[in-house]
């Protein structure tokens, strides 16, 4: 019989009302008591790893979750992590880089309403996640939410209250779940590779979101304190004249010590910096482009690269453009 480890980390699914507002209080064993199982063909063990609102979830927590899975990887056939929804996409992306080529399913789920409420999505999400994690064809890191299975690097929370909170950005759903049945659209990659765990992240990463009034005065401080700067530009991507000169000056001053990544604020269809003159303005500098990756994946991937490998630009570039857990796709020439 399959064995599943349920790892609770807090979040709305485990929250209860207090005088200070909703706070995670329900442990993993109690979460299971809310489910009305009729017949199970798998066993479930539980562990209470964290008890935090996902707003407080930090990279050290991602590493703690990774360690819990690493330490129990040989004992279980699948893992389900209950997590708050607000930063679940970041955690799913981070785990996609910290745990690669997993031949076992590692599923994140949560809910928009607490599991102890009369009307809630928590019971369905948790049950679907356990069922998905118990199947032989399920592998790698994914989010199961509202009957959808999303690759861990492709999820984004796009609704704050509705039960269909998550979308799969620039990539199809891996599967959908209806009436406790799984309808798979995409087979998992890395079928025969050995699982690889990584233990480090470089968290000196900054996301600079451009707005029309942006000036360059913040740039020296950012370059001083961060190893990677992700620029969320407009549309397919470009650099406004108001920061162009200072940006080029700082890149030259730091002699390629910093990794510059261009991405877009637009959720769908990705970046293509070379299309417009405003993008060609930076053609003389060395930078990476996220293309159709999510910001969440871009952030956590560069944290993983800079935390585990040489910071030489060509090394970083090669790793950044290596597809991991469906995080990046390229068109055919």
PDB file of N, CA, C and O in Angstrom, residues 111-179:
ATOM      1  N   UNK A 111      -6.096  26.549   0.615  1.00  0.00           N
ATOM      2  CA  UNK A 111      -7.491  26.897   0.382  1.00  0.00           C
ATOM      3  C   UNK A 111      -7.704  28.394   0.564  1.00  0.00           C
ATOM      4  O   UNK A 111      -6.875  29.095   1.153  1.00  0.00           O
ATOM      5  N   UNK A 112      -8.827  28.854   0.067  1.00  0.00           N
ATOM      6  CA  UNK A 112      -9.236  30.248   0.241  1.00  0.00           C
ATOM      7  C   UNK A 112     -10.088  30.431   1.490  1.00  0.00           C
ATOM      8  O   UNK A 112     -10.238  31.541   1.983  1.00  0.00           O
ATOM      9  N   UNK A 113     -10.648  29.332   1.991  1.00  0.00           N
ATOM     10  CA  UNK A 113     -11.418  29.338   3.232  1.00  0.00           C
ATOM     11  C   UNK A 113     -10.889  28.243   4.148  1.00  0.00           C
ATOM     12  O   UNK A 113     -10.498  27.166   3.688  1.00  0.00           O
ATOM     13  N   UNK A 114     -10.911  28.506   5.437  1.00  0.00           N
ATOM     14  CA  UNK A 114     -10.418  27.531   6.403  1.00  0.00           C
ATOM     15  C   UNK A 114     -11.206  26.231   6.337  1.00  0.00           C
ATOM     16  O   UNK A 114     -12.395  26.214   6.008  1.00  0.00           O
ATOM     17  N   UNK A 115     -10.544  25.144   6.669  1.00  0.00           N
ATOM     18  CA  UNK A 115     -11.164  23.824   6.568  1.00  0.00           C
ATOM     19  C   UNK A 115     -12.292  23.640   7.575  1.00  0.00           C
ATOM     20  O   UNK A 115     -13.145  22.771   7.411  1.00  0.00           O
ATOM     21  N   UNK A 116     -12.340  24.466   8.642  1.00  0.00           N
ATOM     22  CA  UNK A 116     -13.397  24.304   9.639  1.00  0.00           C
ATOM     23  C   UNK A 116     -14.650  25.122   9.323  1.00  0.00           C
ATOM     24  O   UNK A 116     -15.619  25.093  10.069  1.00  0.00           O
ATOM     25  N   UNK A 117     -14.640  25.843   8.172  1.00  0.00           N
ATOM     26  CA  UNK A 117     -15.810  26.624   7.785  1.00  0.00           C
ATOM     27  C   UNK A 117     -16.848  25.741   7.100  1.00  0.00           C
ATOM     28  O   UNK A 117     -16.517  24.722   6.491  1.00  0.00           O
ATOM     29  N   UNK A 118     -18.099  26.158   7.185  1.00  0.00           N
ATOM     30  CA  UNK A 118     -19.189  25.373   6.586  1.00  0.00           C
ATOM     31  C   UNK A 118     -19.052  25.335   5.063  1.00  0.00           C
ATOM     32  O   UNK A 118     -19.216  24.278   4.439  1.00  0.00           O
ATOM     33  N   UNK A 119     -18.777  26.472   4.461  1.00  0.00           N
ATOM     34  CA  UNK A 119     -18.522  26.538   3.022  1.00  0.00           C
ATOM     35  C   UNK A 119     -17.035  26.765   2.821  1.00  0.00           C
ATOM     36  O   UNK A 119     -16.489  27.806   3.199  1.00  0.00           O
ATOM     37  N   UNK A 120     -16.353  25.782   2.251  1.00  0.00           N
ATOM     38  CA  UNK A 120     -14.894  25.852   2.109  1.00  0.00           C
ATOM     39  C   UNK A 120     -14.437  25.028   0.917  1.00  0.00           C
ATOM     40  O   UNK A 120     -15.076  24.050   0.533  1.00  0.00           O
ATOM     41  N   UNK A 121     -13.338  25.451   0.348  1.00  0.00           N
ATOM     42  CA  UNK A 121     -12.687  24.684  -0.723  1.00  0.00           C
ATOM     43  C   UNK A 121     -11.602  23.768  -0.177  1.00  0.00           C
ATOM     44  O   UNK A 121     -10.998  23.002  -0.922  1.00  0.00           O
ATOM     45  N   UNK A 122     -11.345  23.843   1.119  1.00  0.00           N
ATOM     46  CA  UNK A 122     -10.204  23.141   1.708  1.00  0.00           C
ATOM     47  C   UNK A 122     -10.320  21.626   1.614  1.00  0.00           C
ATOM     48  O   UNK A 122      -9.346  20.932   1.298  1.00  0.00           O
ATOM     49  N   UNK A 123     -11.503  21.098   1.886  1.00  0.00           N
ATOM     50  CA  UNK A 123     -11.665  19.642   1.907  1.00  0.00           C
ATOM     51  C   UNK A 123     -11.424  19.045   0.526  1.00  0.00           C
ATOM     52  O   UNK A 123     -10.732  18.026   0.383  1.00  0.00           O
ATOM     53  N   UNK A 124     -11.988  19.676  -0.492  1.00  0.00           N
ATOM     54  CA  UNK A 124     -11.813  19.172  -1.854  1.00  0.00           C
ATOM     55  C   UNK A 124     -10.356  19.276  -2.301  1.00  0.00           C
ATOM     56  O   UNK A 124      -9.808  18.343  -2.911  1.00  0.00           O
ATOM     57  N   UNK A 125      -9.714  20.410  -1.998  1.00  0.00           N
ATOM     58  CA  UNK A 125      -8.315  20.578  -2.394  1.00  0.00           C
ATOM     59  C   UNK A 125      -7.404  19.564  -1.703  1.00  0.00           C
ATOM     60  O   UNK A 125      -6.504  18.995  -2.344  1.00  0.00           O
ATOM     61  N   UNK A 126      -7.627  19.341  -0.425  1.00  0.00           N
ATOM     62  CA  UNK A 126      -6.783  18.397   0.313  1.00  0.00           C
ATOM     63  C   UNK A 126      -7.011  16.967  -0.160  1.00  0.00           C
ATOM     64  O   UNK A 126      -6.052  16.210  -0.377  1.00  0.00           O
ATOM     65  N   UNK A 127      -8.268  16.604  -0.347  1.00  0.00           N
ATOM     66  CA  UNK A 127      -8.559  15.247  -0.828  1.00  0.00           C
ATOM     67  C   UNK A 127      -7.961  15.025  -2.211  1.00  0.00           C
ATOM     68  O   UNK A 127      -7.327  13.985  -2.467  1.00  0.00           O
ATOM     69  N   UNK A 128      -8.151  15.973  -3.123  1.00  0.00           N
ATOM     70  CA  UNK A 128      -7.581  15.830  -4.463  1.00  0.00           C
ATOM     71  C   UNK A 128      -6.070  15.713  -4.419  1.00  0.00           C
ATOM     72  O   UNK A 128      -5.467  14.936  -5.184  1.00  0.00           O
ATOM     73  N   UNK A 129      -5.430  16.470  -3.550  1.00  0.00           N
ATOM     74  CA  UNK A 129      -3.971  16.432  -3.451  1.00  0.00           C
ATOM     75  C   UNK A 129      -3.478  15.079  -2.965  1.00  0.00           C
ATOM     76  O   UNK A 129      -2.498  14.530  -3.482  1.00  0.00           O
ATOM     77  N   UNK A 130      -4.157  14.521  -1.985  1.00  0.00           N
ATOM     78  CA  UNK A 130      -3.777  13.204  -1.484  1.00  0.00           C
ATOM     79  C   UNK A 130      -3.981  12.134  -2.550  1.00  0.00           C
ATOM     80  O   UNK A 130      -3.139  11.239  -2.726  1.00  0.00           O
ATOM     81  N   UNK A 131      -5.097  12.210  -3.267  1.00  0.00           N
ATOM     82  CA  UNK A 131      -5.357  11.248  -4.337  1.00  0.00           C
ATOM     83  C   UNK A 131      -4.308  11.359  -5.441  1.00  0.00           C
ATOM     84  O   UNK A 131      -3.791  10.348  -5.925  1.00  0.00           O
ATOM     85  N   UNK A 132      -3.999  12.589  -5.831  1.00  0.00           N
ATOM     86  CA  UNK A 132      -3.008  12.795  -6.886  1.00  0.00           C
ATOM     87  C   UNK A 132      -1.638  12.269  -6.453  1.00  0.00           C
ATOM     88  O   UNK A 132      -0.922  11.653  -7.245  1.00  0.00           O
ATOM     89  N   UNK A 133      -1.281  12.513  -5.198  1.00  0.00           N
ATOM     90  CA  UNK A 133       0.027  12.079  -4.689  1.00  0.00           C
ATOM     91  C   UNK A 133       0.130  10.566  -4.550  1.00  0.00           C
ATOM     92  O   UNK A 133       1.242  10.036  -4.408  1.00  0.00           O
ATOM     93  N   UNK A 134      -1.007   9.866  -4.602  1.00  0.00           N
ATOM     94  CA  UNK A 134      -0.988   8.414  -4.415  1.00  0.00           C
ATOM     95  C   UNK A 134      -0.857   7.643  -5.729  1.00  0.00           C
ATOM     96  O   UNK A 134      -0.772   6.411  -5.713  1.00  0.00           O
ATOM     97  N   UNK A 135      -0.822   8.347  -6.866  1.00  0.00           N
ATOM     98  CA  UNK A 135      -0.828   7.679  -8.159  1.00  0.00           C
ATOM     99  C   UNK A 135       0.576   7.505  -8.735  1.00  0.00           C
ATOM    100  O   UNK A 135       1.424   8.396  -8.622  1.00  0.00           O
ATOM    101  N   UNK A 136       0.792   6.392  -9.397  1.00  0.00           N
ATOM    102  CA  UNK A 136       2.107   6.072  -9.960  1.00  0.00           C
ATOM    103  C   UNK A 136       2.561   7.088 -11.008  1.00  0.00           C
ATOM    104  O   UNK A 136       3.749   7.365 -11.130  1.00  0.00           O
ATOM    105  N   UNK A 137       1.651   7.632 -11.777  1.00  0.00           N
ATOM    106  CA  UNK A 137       2.018   8.533 -12.868  1.00  0.00           C
ATOM    107  C   UNK A 137       2.306   9.956 -12.401  1.00  0.00           C
ATOM    108  O   UNK A 137       2.755  10.783 -13.196  1.00  0.00           O
ATOM    109  N   UNK A 138       2.046  10.258 -11.140  1.00  0.00           N
ATOM    110  CA  UNK A 138       2.296  11.600 -10.614  1.00  0.00           C
ATOM    111  C   UNK A 138       3.747  11.706 -10.163  1.00  0.00           C
ATOM    112  O   UNK A 138       4.220  10.865  -9.401  1.00  0.00           O
ATOM    113  N   UNK A 139       4.424  12.743 -10.638  1.00  0.00           N
ATOM    114  CA  UNK A 139       5.840  12.943 -10.314  1.00  0.00           C
ATOM    115  C   UNK A 139       6.131  14.431 -10.211  1.00  0.00           C
ATOM    116  O   UNK A 139       5.393  15.260 -10.740  1.00  0.00           O
ATOM    117  N   UNK A 140       7.233  14.748  -9.533  1.00  0.00           N
ATOM    118  CA  UNK A 140       7.695  16.122  -9.496  1.00  0.00           C
ATOM    119  C   UNK A 140       6.854  17.037  -8.632  1.00  0.00           C
ATOM    120  O   UNK A 140       5.953  16.614  -7.917  1.00  0.00           O
ATOM    121  N   UNK A 141       7.147  18.329  -8.720  1.00  0.00           N
ATOM    122  CA  UNK A 141       6.508  19.342  -7.869  1.00  0.00           C
ATOM    123  C   UNK A 141       5.347  19.981  -8.610  1.00  0.00           C
ATOM    124  O   UNK A 141       5.485  20.432  -9.744  1.00  0.00           O
ATOM    125  N   UNK A 142       4.198  20.019  -7.954  1.00  0.00           N
ATOM    126  CA  UNK A 142       3.018  20.613  -8.565  1.00  0.00           C
ATOM    127  C   UNK A 142       2.138  21.229  -7.494  1.00  0.00           C
ATOM    128  O   UNK A 142       2.301  20.976  -6.294  1.00  0.00           O
ATOM    129  N   UNK A 143       1.192  22.052  -7.949  1.00  0.00           N
ATOM    130  CA  UNK A 143       0.133  22.587  -7.098  1.00  0.00           C
ATOM    131  C   UNK A 143      -1.180  21.961  -7.547  1.00  0.00           C
ATOM    132  O   UNK A 143      -1.473  21.917  -8.744  1.00  0.00           O
ATOM    133  N   UNK A 144      -1.947  21.458  -6.591  1.00  0.00           N
ATOM    134  CA  UNK A 144      -3.296  20.952  -6.869  1.00  0.00           C
ATOM    135  C   UNK A 144      -4.274  21.889  -6.179  1.00  0.00           C
ATOM    136  O   UNK A 144      -4.234  22.056  -4.951  1.00  0.00           O
ATOM    137  N   UNK A 145      -5.136  22.507  -6.977  1.00  0.00           N
ATOM    138  CA  UNK A 145      -6.028  23.533  -6.428  1.00  0.00           C
ATOM    139  C   UNK A 145      -7.244  23.667  -7.338  1.00  0.00           C
ATOM    140  O   UNK A 145      -7.101  23.773  -8.558  1.00  0.00           O
ATOM    141  N   UNK A 146      -8.425  23.643  -6.741  1.00  0.00           N
ATOM    142  CA  UNK A 146      -9.677  23.823  -7.483  1.00  0.00           C
ATOM    143  C   UNK A 146      -9.791  22.852  -8.659  1.00  0.00           C
ATOM    144  O   UNK A 146     -10.225  23.219  -9.752  1.00  0.00           O
ATOM    145  N   UNK A 147      -9.366  21.616  -8.447  1.00  0.00           N
ATOM    146  CA  UNK A 147      -9.485  20.597  -9.480  1.00  0.00           C
ATOM    147  C   UNK A 147      -8.474  20.693 -10.598  1.00  0.00           C
ATOM    148  O   UNK A 147      -8.602  20.008 -11.609  1.00  0.00           O
ATOM    149  N   UNK A 148      -7.470  21.527 -10.435  1.00  0.00           N
ATOM    150  CA  UNK A 148      -6.443  21.703 -11.463  1.00  0.00           C
ATOM    151  C   UNK A 148      -5.087  21.307 -10.916  1.00  0.00           C
ATOM    152  O   UNK A 148      -4.768  21.583  -9.756  1.00  0.00           O
ATOM    153  N   UNK A 149      -4.271  20.679 -11.757  1.00  0.00           N
ATOM    154  CA  UNK A 149      -2.901  20.320 -11.398  1.00  0.00           C
ATOM    155  C   UNK A 149      -1.970  21.211 -12.221  1.00  0.00           C
ATOM    156  O   UNK A 149      -2.001  21.186 -13.452  1.00  0.00           O
ATOM    157  N   UNK A 150      -1.152  22.009 -11.530  1.00  0.00           N
ATOM    158  CA  UNK A 150      -0.321  23.024 -12.171  1.00  0.00           C
ATOM    159  C   UNK A 150       1.141  22.719 -11.889  1.00  0.00           C
ATOM    160  O   UNK A 150       1.515  22.439 -10.748  1.00  0.00           O
ATOM    161  N   UNK A 151       1.983  22.781 -12.921  1.00  0.00           N
ATOM    162  CA  UNK A 151       3.424  22.606 -12.715  1.00  0.00           C
ATOM    163  C   UNK A 151       3.917  23.627 -11.702  1.00  0.00           C
ATOM    164  O   UNK A 151       3.491  24.796 -11.698  1.00  0.00           O
ATOM    165  N   UNK A 152       4.829  23.197 -10.827  1.00  0.00           N
ATOM    166  CA  UNK A 152       5.275  24.048  -9.726  1.00  0.00           C
ATOM    167  C   UNK A 152       5.891  25.362 -10.137  1.00  0.00           C
ATOM    168  O   UNK A 152       5.885  26.322  -9.364  1.00  0.00           O
ATOM    169  N   UNK A 153       6.409  25.440 -11.354  1.00  0.00           N
ATOM    170  CA  UNK A 153       7.029  26.675 -11.823  1.00  0.00           C
ATOM    171  C   UNK A 153       6.082  27.556 -12.628  1.00  0.00           C
ATOM    172  O   UNK A 153       6.488  28.613 -13.113  1.00  0.00           O
ATOM    173  N   UNK A 154       4.842  27.125 -12.783  1.00  0.00           N
ATOM    174  CA  UNK A 154       3.925  27.840 -13.685  1.00  0.00           C
ATOM    175  C   UNK A 154       2.726  28.461 -12.977  1.00  0.00           C
ATOM    176  O   UNK A 154       1.897  29.103 -13.620  1.00  0.00           O
ATOM    177  N   UNK A 155       2.624  28.287 -11.693  1.00  0.00           N
ATOM    178  CA  UNK A 155       1.450  28.755 -10.971  1.00  0.00           C
ATOM    179  C   UNK A 155       1.570  30.224 -10.590  1.00  0.00           C
ATOM    180  O   UNK A 155       2.657  30.736 -10.316  1.00  0.00           O
ATOM    181  N   UNK A 156       0.431  30.891 -10.566  1.00  0.00           N
ATOM    182  CA  UNK A 156       0.349  32.261 -10.052  1.00  0.00           C
ATOM    183  C   UNK A 156      -1.028  32.462  -9.438  1.00  0.00           C
ATOM    184  O   UNK A 156      -2.044  32.104 -10.017  1.00  0.00           O
ATOM    185  N   UNK A 157      -1.027  33.038  -8.242  1.00  0.00           N
ATOM    186  CA  UNK A 157      -2.294  33.383  -7.613  1.00  0.00           C
ATOM    187  C   UNK A 157      -2.827  34.651  -8.266  1.00  0.00           C
ATOM    188  O   UNK A 157      -2.202  35.701  -8.205  1.00  0.00           O
ATOM    189  N   UNK A 158      -4.008  34.559  -8.874  1.00  0.00           N
ATOM    190  CA  UNK A 158      -4.574  35.684  -9.598  1.00  0.00           C
ATOM    191  C   UNK A 158      -5.905  36.159  -9.028  1.00  0.00           C
ATOM    192  O   UNK A 158      -6.464  37.144  -9.509  1.00  0.00           O
ATOM    193  N   UNK A 159      -6.417  35.469  -8.007  1.00  0.00           N
ATOM    194  CA  UNK A 159      -7.651  35.889  -7.355  1.00  0.00           C
ATOM    195  C   UNK A 159      -7.467  35.796  -5.847  1.00  0.00           C
ATOM    196  O   UNK A 159      -6.930  34.818  -5.351  1.00  0.00           O
ATOM    197  N   UNK A 160      -7.949  36.812  -5.135  1.00  0.00           N
ATOM    198  CA  UNK A 160      -7.725  36.856  -3.695  1.00  0.00           C
ATOM    199  C   UNK A 160      -8.801  36.130  -2.897  1.00  0.00           C
ATOM    200  O   UNK A 160      -8.550  35.742  -1.747  1.00  0.00           O
ATOM    201  N   UNK A 161      -9.982  35.917  -3.481  1.00  0.00           N
ATOM    202  CA  UNK A 161     -11.087  35.336  -2.722  1.00  0.00           C
ATOM    203  C   UNK A 161     -11.733  34.131  -3.389  1.00  0.00           C
ATOM    204  O   UNK A 161     -12.203  33.218  -2.707  1.00  0.00           O
ATOM    205  N   UNK A 162     -11.794  34.106  -4.701  1.00  0.00           N
ATOM    206  CA  UNK A 162     -12.476  33.024  -5.407  1.00  0.00           C
ATOM    207  C   UNK A 162     -11.740  31.706  -5.220  1.00  0.00           C
ATOM    208  O   UNK A 162     -10.524  31.663  -5.033  1.00  0.00           O
ATOM    209  N   UNK A 163     -12.490  30.601  -5.318  1.00  0.00           N
ATOM    210  CA  UNK A 163     -11.891  29.283  -5.136  1.00  0.00           C
ATOM    211  C   UNK A 163     -10.930  28.927  -6.270  1.00  0.00           C
ATOM    212  O   UNK A 163      -9.993  28.163  -6.071  1.00  0.00           O
ATOM    213  N   UNK A 164     -11.159  29.466  -7.479  1.00  0.00           N
ATOM    214  CA  UNK A 164     -10.231  29.217  -8.585  1.00  0.00           C
ATOM    215  C   UNK A 164      -9.107  30.262  -8.543  1.00  0.00           C
ATOM    216  O   UNK A 164      -8.919  31.040  -9.465  1.00  0.00           O
ATOM    217  N   UNK A 165      -8.337  30.209  -7.483  1.00  0.00           N
ATOM    218  CA  UNK A 165      -7.352  31.259  -7.197  1.00  0.00           C
ATOM    219  C   UNK A 165      -6.149  31.230  -8.121  1.00  0.00           C
ATOM    220  O   UNK A 165      -5.565  32.278  -8.409  1.00  0.00           O
ATOM    221  N   UNK A 166      -5.765  30.037  -8.603  1.00  0.00           N
ATOM    222  CA  UNK A 166      -4.504  29.895  -9.320  1.00  0.00           C
ATOM    223  C   UNK A 166      -4.713  29.656 -10.812  1.00  0.00           C
ATOM    224  O   UNK A 166      -5.606  28.931 -11.224  1.00  0.00           O
ATOM    225  N   UNK A 167      -3.837  30.269 -11.579  1.00  0.00           N
ATOM    226  CA  UNK A 167      -3.763  30.020 -13.014  1.00  0.00           C
ATOM    227  C   UNK A 167      -2.417  29.395 -13.346  1.00  0.00           C
ATOM    228  O   UNK A 167      -1.449  29.541 -12.593  1.00  0.00           O
ATOM    229  N   UNK A 168      -2.363  28.721 -14.474  1.00  0.00           N
ATOM    230  CA  UNK A 168      -1.106  28.212 -15.001  1.00  0.00           C
ATOM    231  C   UNK A 168      -0.658  29.189 -16.080  1.00  0.00           C
ATOM    232  O   UNK A 168      -1.321  29.345 -17.104  1.00  0.00           O
ATOM    233  N   UNK A 169       0.460  29.859 -15.854  1.00  0.00           N
ATOM    234  CA  UNK A 169       0.901  30.959 -16.715  1.00  0.00           C
ATOM    235  C   UNK A 169       1.730  30.430 -17.877  1.00  0.00           C
ATOM    236  O   UNK A 169       2.755  29.767 -17.681  1.00  0.00           O
ATOM    237  N   UNK A 170       1.287  30.721 -19.090  1.00  0.00           N
ATOM    238  CA  UNK A 170       2.013  30.365 -20.321  1.00  0.00           C
ATOM    239  C   UNK A 170       2.292  28.880 -20.455  1.00  0.00           C
ATOM    240  O   UNK A 170       3.262  28.472 -21.103  1.00  0.00           O
ATOM    241  N   UNK A 171       1.427  28.061 -19.842  1.00  0.00           N
ATOM    242  CA  UNK A 171       1.637  26.608 -19.905  1.00  0.00           C
ATOM    243  C   UNK A 171       0.322  25.927 -19.549  1.00  0.00           C
ATOM    244  O   UNK A 171      -0.404  26.399 -18.670  1.00  0.00           O
ATOM    245  N   UNK A 172      -0.001  24.801 -20.191  1.00  0.00           N
ATOM    246  CA  UNK A 172      -1.274  24.113 -19.896  1.00  0.00           C
ATOM    247  C   UNK A 172      -1.266  23.492 -18.505  1.00  0.00           C
ATOM    248  O   UNK A 172      -0.213  23.273 -17.892  1.00  0.00           O
ATOM    249  N   UNK A 173      -2.453  23.180 -18.006  1.00  0.00           N
ATOM    250  CA  UNK A 173      -2.546  22.378 -16.788  1.00  0.00           C
ATOM    251  C   UNK A 173      -1.941  21.003 -17.052  1.00  0.00           C
ATOM    252  O   UNK A 173      -2.068  20.454 -18.150  1.00  0.00           O
ATOM    253  N   UNK A 174      -1.303  20.438 -16.040  1.00  0.00           N
ATOM    254  CA  UNK A 174      -0.799  19.073 -16.163  1.00  0.00           C
ATOM    255  C   UNK A 174      -1.955  18.075 -16.200  1.00  0.00           C
ATOM    256  O   UNK A 174      -1.890  17.062 -16.892  1.00  0.00           O
ATOM    257  N   UNK A 175      -2.993  18.400 -15.432  1.00  0.00           N
ATOM    258  CA  UNK A 175      -4.155  17.515 -15.357  1.00  0.00           C
ATOM    259  C   UNK A 175      -5.311  18.281 -14.730  1.00  0.00           C
ATOM    260  O   UNK A 175      -5.115  19.359 -14.163  1.00  0.00           O
ATOM    261  N   UNK A 176      -6.503  17.720 -14.837  1.00  0.00           N
ATOM    262  CA  UNK A 176      -7.627  18.210 -14.058  1.00  0.00           C
ATOM    263  C   UNK A 176      -8.188  17.039 -13.272  1.00  0.00           C
ATOM    264  O   UNK A 176      -7.987  15.873 -13.632  1.00  0.00           O
ATOM    265  N   UNK A 177      -8.900  17.351 -12.175  1.00  0.00           N
ATOM    266  CA  UNK A 177      -9.471  16.315 -11.321  1.00  0.00           C
ATOM    267  C   UNK A 177     -10.960  16.578 -11.154  1.00  0.00           C
ATOM    268  O   UNK A 177     -11.367  17.697 -10.811  1.00  0.00           O
ATOM    269  N   UNK A 178     -11.755  15.549 -11.418  1.00  0.00           N
ATOM    270  CA  UNK A 178     -13.201  15.644 -11.283  1.00  0.00           C
ATOM    271  C   UNK A 178     -13.725  14.352 -10.674  1.00  0.00           C
ATOM    272  O   UNK A 178     -13.366  13.254 -11.120  1.00  0.00           O
ATOM    273  N   UNK A 179     -14.529  14.477  -9.634  1.00  0.00           N
ATOM    274  CA  UNK A 179     -15.154  13.301  -9.008  1.00  0.00           C
ATOM    275  C   UNK A 179     -14.112  12.245  -8.639  1.00  0.00           C
ATOM    276  O   UNK A 179     -14.299  11.043  -8.879  1.00  0.00           O
TER     277      UNK A 179
END
